[in-house]
Amino acid sequence: MSRARLEAFSDGVIAVAITLLALDLTIPDPTHGELLTQLGNHWPQFAAYAVSFFTIGIIWVNHHARVSQIAVVDRTLLFINLVLLLFVVLIPFATATMATYLTSSSEDAHIAMALYAVVLEGMAVSFTAMFEWSLGTGRSLVTVPIDQRHAARLRTSIGTIVYAVVFVVAFISAPISLAIAGATAIYYVLAPVPRGAAGVELEKLDSARSDTGGNA
Amino acid sequence: MSRARLEAFSDGVIAVAITLLALDLTIPDPTHGELLTQLGNHWPQFAAYAVSFFTIGIIWVNHHARVSQIAVVDRTLLFINLVLLLFVVLIPFATATMATYLTSSSEDAHIAMALYAVVLEGMAVSFTAMFEWSLGTGRSLVTVPIDQRHAARLRTSIGTIVYAVVFVVAFISAPISLAIAGATAIYYVLAPVPRGAAGVELEKLDSARSDTGGNA
Amino acid sequence: MSRARLEAFSDGVIAVAITLLALDLTIPDPTHGELLTQLGNHWPQFAAYAVSFFTIGIIWVNHHARVSQIAVVDRTLLFINLVLLLFVVLIPFATATMATYLTSSSEDAHIAMALYAVVLEGMAVSFTAMFEWSLGTGRSLVTVPIDQRHAARLRTSIGTIVYAVVFVVAFISAPISLAIAGATAIYYVLAPVPRGAAGVELEKLDSARSDTGGNA
Amino acid sequence: MSRARLEAFSDGVIAVAITLLALDLTIPDPTHGELLTQLGNHWPQFAAYAVSFFTIGIIWVNHHARVSQIAVVDRTLLFINLVLLLFVVLIPFATATMATYLTSSSEDAHIAMALYAVVLEGMAVSFTAMFEWSLGTGRSLVTVPIDQRHAARLRTSIGTIVYAVVFVVAFISAPISLAIAGATAIYYVLAPVPRGAAGVELEKLDSARSDTGGNA
């Protein structure tokens, strides 16, 4: 199994999953009232779509940055990667369920949002496992020095902490919980990668093709 | 993040979105009358399918031409590209809604067509943002000279003007509005790229692989 | 626009379309009778799935063989290719409709099968147009000699003739019409490419990677 | 037809099929009872999703390992590969049907599980046919010595034996049958490839990119 093949397959699965998110945007039936009113009533579907779209988007960016650093593909990595993709493919389902119940006044709004958080947590934990695997000798093209591993680990595992918070807040307020997940996704797309060990791999890739040096 | 990876992922999302358009072509149920009559009644679905298919097709062509000129991928570009894809993935939903309401005699026909125009406008604005980003120093392989930027800008932003017109006309006549969107898509696929700054990147790509010089 | 990009995008669309075929394989509901009986009643869905699967499969093979010979990508080719894909993406819809009506005793069985034939004919005509385009000076890597073009043309346009026959037979017997379409697809996957001008490009590709010479 | 093209197309189809598995994860309707109860009642859907996800995952890994060894693509291989993909694309349908009937007390639970086993068996037989084809002179980059073919054959055909067992057990207990299929998939992802002829191709690929030699 080559790294390129692993990337191509993972990219394919992620691209299909991100596009399937739109299947839950239900087309209001003409007999159910005015279109504008119906579109307004479906705001949880649109909000959930946007949050999940950027969440999958950032996972794609991070997954690529991680895999592009890998020197060798073994069975353990294949297994971790399949588990990661299993959770990514669950996101459209979790998004649809969460959107359906988001504005429910019953306990189910909390359960649905918590389910969504569990799926994102599963994805984040799988990604952290992939990072831990890559620290093994000879597995990465660029070795993270021992003394910088703590910072690198912290940064990679931020997702697991954030989605745990999303899970807890789900039982207080489902919409606020969704807003936290959304803010996290957009922050990660926009945030500059910090200097140092944690961000070394992504910047290197960028600057390798840049005429402007390492400030890209 | 390499340019090739950005292209491959975007192509994957666009390919899935263009294929999902056909999911809205509903299969008439045998109990709902003669098949020919039913197919005839579904003409808005087929017209909407054709228009959206070519619209996504031209976005794919333009997206590729733009990205193939990019020298460096940074966080801002990733974000703009995700927003562009977010609108592309919304097209099957907007197409289905528009087709359902296109022949409605109520105000909803206008609303549905306007919603379609808004999604296309979002796509066009994202694409223009990507173009503006690419004008930054060191971001493109081929630099557009300052004095030719106005023409290049005009050509790139034509989509944003056209879809604004489609939006306005939606409130006069939804079918005419759809016809304008369709004519625009087919015009862009077929239209020769004009000589000069605006079209330089697409022709260069074509002629690079051509034995017949720059007249391809 | 490079040839590689055109291939990758077309492959993506064709891969999604061939997979969407399975969405029409309806899951019988437990309340509708015994599963074996239900599966038996759904034989048109399974037959239609198999025929369409191999039909799209052979189009993928032929499309690749043709595009791999192309030296230059211009706007006309992009347009022809989009029209070809438009018909490919319609195949899951046409397959589902045809399967629903195949065993109907009414006139609709003929109409549904004819609709299926029309979509396949549209695909075949688009493919022939792509071939004709490729005969232009400087457009192909390997030029078909003038005196061999008639044979090459005949072979390429066989699909347009076959699907016209499928269309006509649809009005006599829908199942026989489907059988002809299915036999054609399997024949084309298995049939050895004849020696000479018509088949030159596919064999060259095969043998280029073969240790066994041109007899692959 | 090049090997790379065959791989890319097959990867595309497999990636879409594995993602479509999640479409069967039905979103419980708010009017059907408490969400937690409903999610609990849908455990067969989640179990079936996990089993099929890893089953398709391992087929992807094995397919890639096999195809990467191929020296020449002929019509027979294209046909075998299309038949293999035809069964892969059927997996979401077979999974959905099996999950719907898994906990049924009627005979249908056995029939649905047997149908699932038949689809997996069809996939395994196609894969074995691809292996047998690759043993022909000049068809593979690395030749398996005659005296090691028996072991290689045995390993490749294990799938056909396992799914025959899954088929038989389906008529005793559908859930136990599913558990066997699931255990098989996870075993194959994790199991180290044995030394010697049978596993030579996969290890070579791994070690080719590894700095740590053949112990990857």
JSON list of C-alpha atoms in Angstrom, two decimals, chain C residues 52 55-56 59 80 83-91 94-95 112-130 154 156-171 177 180-181 184:
[
{"chain": "C", "resi": 52, "resn": "SER", "atom": "CA", "xyz": [-26.59, -0.53, -16.87]},
{"chain": "C", "resi": 55, "resn": "THR", "atom": "CA", "xyz": [-23.01, -0.33, -20.13]},
{"chain": "C", "resi": 56, "resn": "ILE", "atom": "CA", "xyz": [-21.43, 2.39, -18.01]},
{"chain": "C", "resi": 59, "resn": "ILE", "atom": "CA", "xyz": [-18.33, 3.59, -21.76]},
{"chain": "C", "resi": 80, "resn": "ILE", "atom": "CA", "xyz": [-18.83, 17.42, -26.07]},
{"chain": "C", "resi": 83, "resn": "VAL", "atom": "CA", "xyz": [-22.81, 16.46, -22.96]},
{"chain": "C", "resi": 84, "resn": "LEU", "atom": "CA", "xyz": [-21.51, 12.88, -22.82]},
{"chain": "C", "resi": 85, "resn": "LEU", "atom": "CA", "xyz": [-21.36, 13.02, -19.01]},
{"chain": "C", "resi": 86, "resn": "LEU", "atom": "CA", "xyz": [-24.83, 14.59, -18.89]},
{"chain": "C", "resi": 87, "resn": "PHE", "atom": "CA", "xyz": [-26.20, 11.44, -20.53]},
{"chain": "C", "resi": 88, "resn": "VAL", "atom": "CA", "xyz": [-24.09, 9.12, -18.35]},
{"chain": "C", "resi": 89, "resn": "VAL", "atom": "CA", "xyz": [-25.47, 10.80, -15.23]},
{"chain": "C", "resi": 90, "resn": "LEU", "atom": "CA", "xyz": [-29.00, 10.29, -16.60]},
{"chain": "C", "resi": 91, "resn": "ILE", "atom": "CA", "xyz": [-28.50, 6.49, -16.79]},
{"chain": "C", "resi": 94, "resn": "ALA", "atom": "CA", "xyz": [-33.47, 6.00, -16.91]},
{"chain": "C", "resi": 95, "resn": "THR", "atom": "CA", "xyz": [-32.56, 2.60, -15.42]},
{"chain": "C", "resi": 112, "resn": "ALA", "atom": "CA", "xyz": [-39.95, 3.41, -20.36]},
{"chain": "C", "resi": 113, "resn": "MET", "atom": "CA", "xyz": [-37.66, 1.12, -22.36]},
{"chain": "C", "resi": 114, "resn": "ALA", "atom": "CA", "xyz": [-37.59, 3.65, -25.23]},
{"chain": "C", "resi": 115, "resn": "LEU", "atom": "CA", "xyz": [-36.62, 6.38, -22.75]},
{"chain": "C", "resi": 116, "resn": "TYR", "atom": "CA", "xyz": [-33.75, 4.16, -21.62]},
{"chain": "C", "resi": 117, "resn": "ALA", "atom": "CA", "xyz": [-32.69, 3.67, -25.25]},
{"chain": "C", "resi": 118, "resn": "VAL", "atom": "CA", "xyz": [-32.82, 7.43, -25.88]},
{"chain": "C", "resi": 119, "resn": "VAL", "atom": "CA", "xyz": [-30.44, 8.11, -22.99]},
{"chain": "C", "resi": 120, "resn": "LEU", "atom": "CA", "xyz": [-28.00, 5.43, -24.21]},
{"chain": "C", "resi": 121, "resn": "GLU", "atom": "CA", "xyz": [-28.31, 6.80, -27.76]},
{"chain": "C", "resi": 122, "resn": "GLY", "atom": "CA", "xyz": [-27.49, 10.29, -26.48]},
{"chain": "C", "resi": 123, "resn": "MET", "atom": "CA", "xyz": [-24.42, 8.87, -24.83]},
{"chain": "C", "resi": 124, "resn": "ALA", "atom": "CA", "xyz": [-23.36, 7.00, -27.98]},
{"chain": "C", "resi": 125, "resn": "VAL", "atom": "CA", "xyz": [-23.91, 10.05, -30.22]},
{"chain": "C", "resi": 126, "resn": "SER", "atom": "CA", "xyz": [-21.82, 12.21, -27.86]},
{"chain": "C", "resi": 127, "resn": "PHE", "atom": "CA", "xyz": [-19.08, 9.63, -27.95]},
{"chain": "C", "resi": 128, "resn": "THR", "atom": "CA", "xyz": [-19.15, 9.55, -31.77]},
{"chain": "C", "resi": 129, "resn": "ALA", "atom": "CA", "xyz": [-18.94, 13.34, -31.79]},
{"chain": "C", "resi": 130, "resn": "MET", "atom": "CA", "xyz": [-15.86, 13.10, -29.58]},
{"chain": "C", "resi": 154, "resn": "LEU", "atom": "CA", "xyz": [-17.94, 2.45, -38.39]},
{"chain": "C", "resi": 156, "resn": "THR", "atom": "CA", "xyz": [-17.04, 3.90, -33.12]},
{"chain": "C", "resi": 157, "resn": "SER", "atom": "CA", "xyz": [-20.57, 4.50, -34.34]},
{"chain": "C", "resi": 158, "resn": "ILE", "atom": "CA", "xyz": [-21.75, 0.91, -33.76]},
{"chain": "C", "resi": 159, "resn": "GLY", "atom": "CA", "xyz": [-23.17, 2.04, -30.42]},
{"chain": "C", "resi": 160, "resn": "THR", "atom": "CA", "xyz": [-25.41, 4.60, -32.12]},
{"chain": "C", "resi": 161, "resn": "ILE", "atom": "CA", "xyz": [-26.78, 1.85, -34.38]},
{"chain": "C", "resi": 162, "resn": "VAL", "atom": "CA", "xyz": [-27.24, -0.69, -31.58]},
{"chain": "C", "resi": 163, "resn": "TYR", "atom": "CA", "xyz": [-29.15, 1.73, -29.35]},
{"chain": "C", "resi": 164, "resn": "ALA", "atom": "CA", "xyz": [-31.35, 2.73, -32.30]},
{"chain": "C", "resi": 165, "resn": "VAL", "atom": "CA", "xyz": [-32.23, -0.97, -32.62]},
{"chain": "C", "resi": 166, "resn": "VAL", "atom": "CA", "xyz": [-32.83, -1.14, -28.84]},
{"chain": "C", "resi": 167, "resn": "PHE", "atom": "CA", "xyz": [-35.17, 1.85, -29.25]},
{"chain": "C", "resi": 168, "resn": "VAL", "atom": "CA", "xyz": [-37.18, 0.21, -32.05]},
{"chain": "C", "resi": 169, "resn": "VAL", "atom": "CA", "xyz": [-37.37, -3.19, -30.31]},
{"chain": "C", "resi": 170, "resn": "ALA", "atom": "CA", "xyz": [-38.58, -1.40, -27.16]},
{"chain": "C", "resi": 171, "resn": "PHE", "atom": "CA", "xyz": [-41.93, -0.92, -28.89]},
{"chain": "C", "resi": 177, "resn": "SER", "atom": "CA", "xyz": [-34.91, -4.82, -25.91]},
{"chain": "C", "resi": 180, "resn": "ILE", "atom": "CA", "xyz": [-30.09, -6.73, -26.54]},
{"chain": "C", "resi": 181, "resn": "ALA", "atom": "CA", "xyz": [-28.66, -3.79, -24.58]},
{"chain": "C", "resi": 184, "resn": "THR", "atom": "CA", "xyz": [-24.09, -5.53, -26.36]}
]
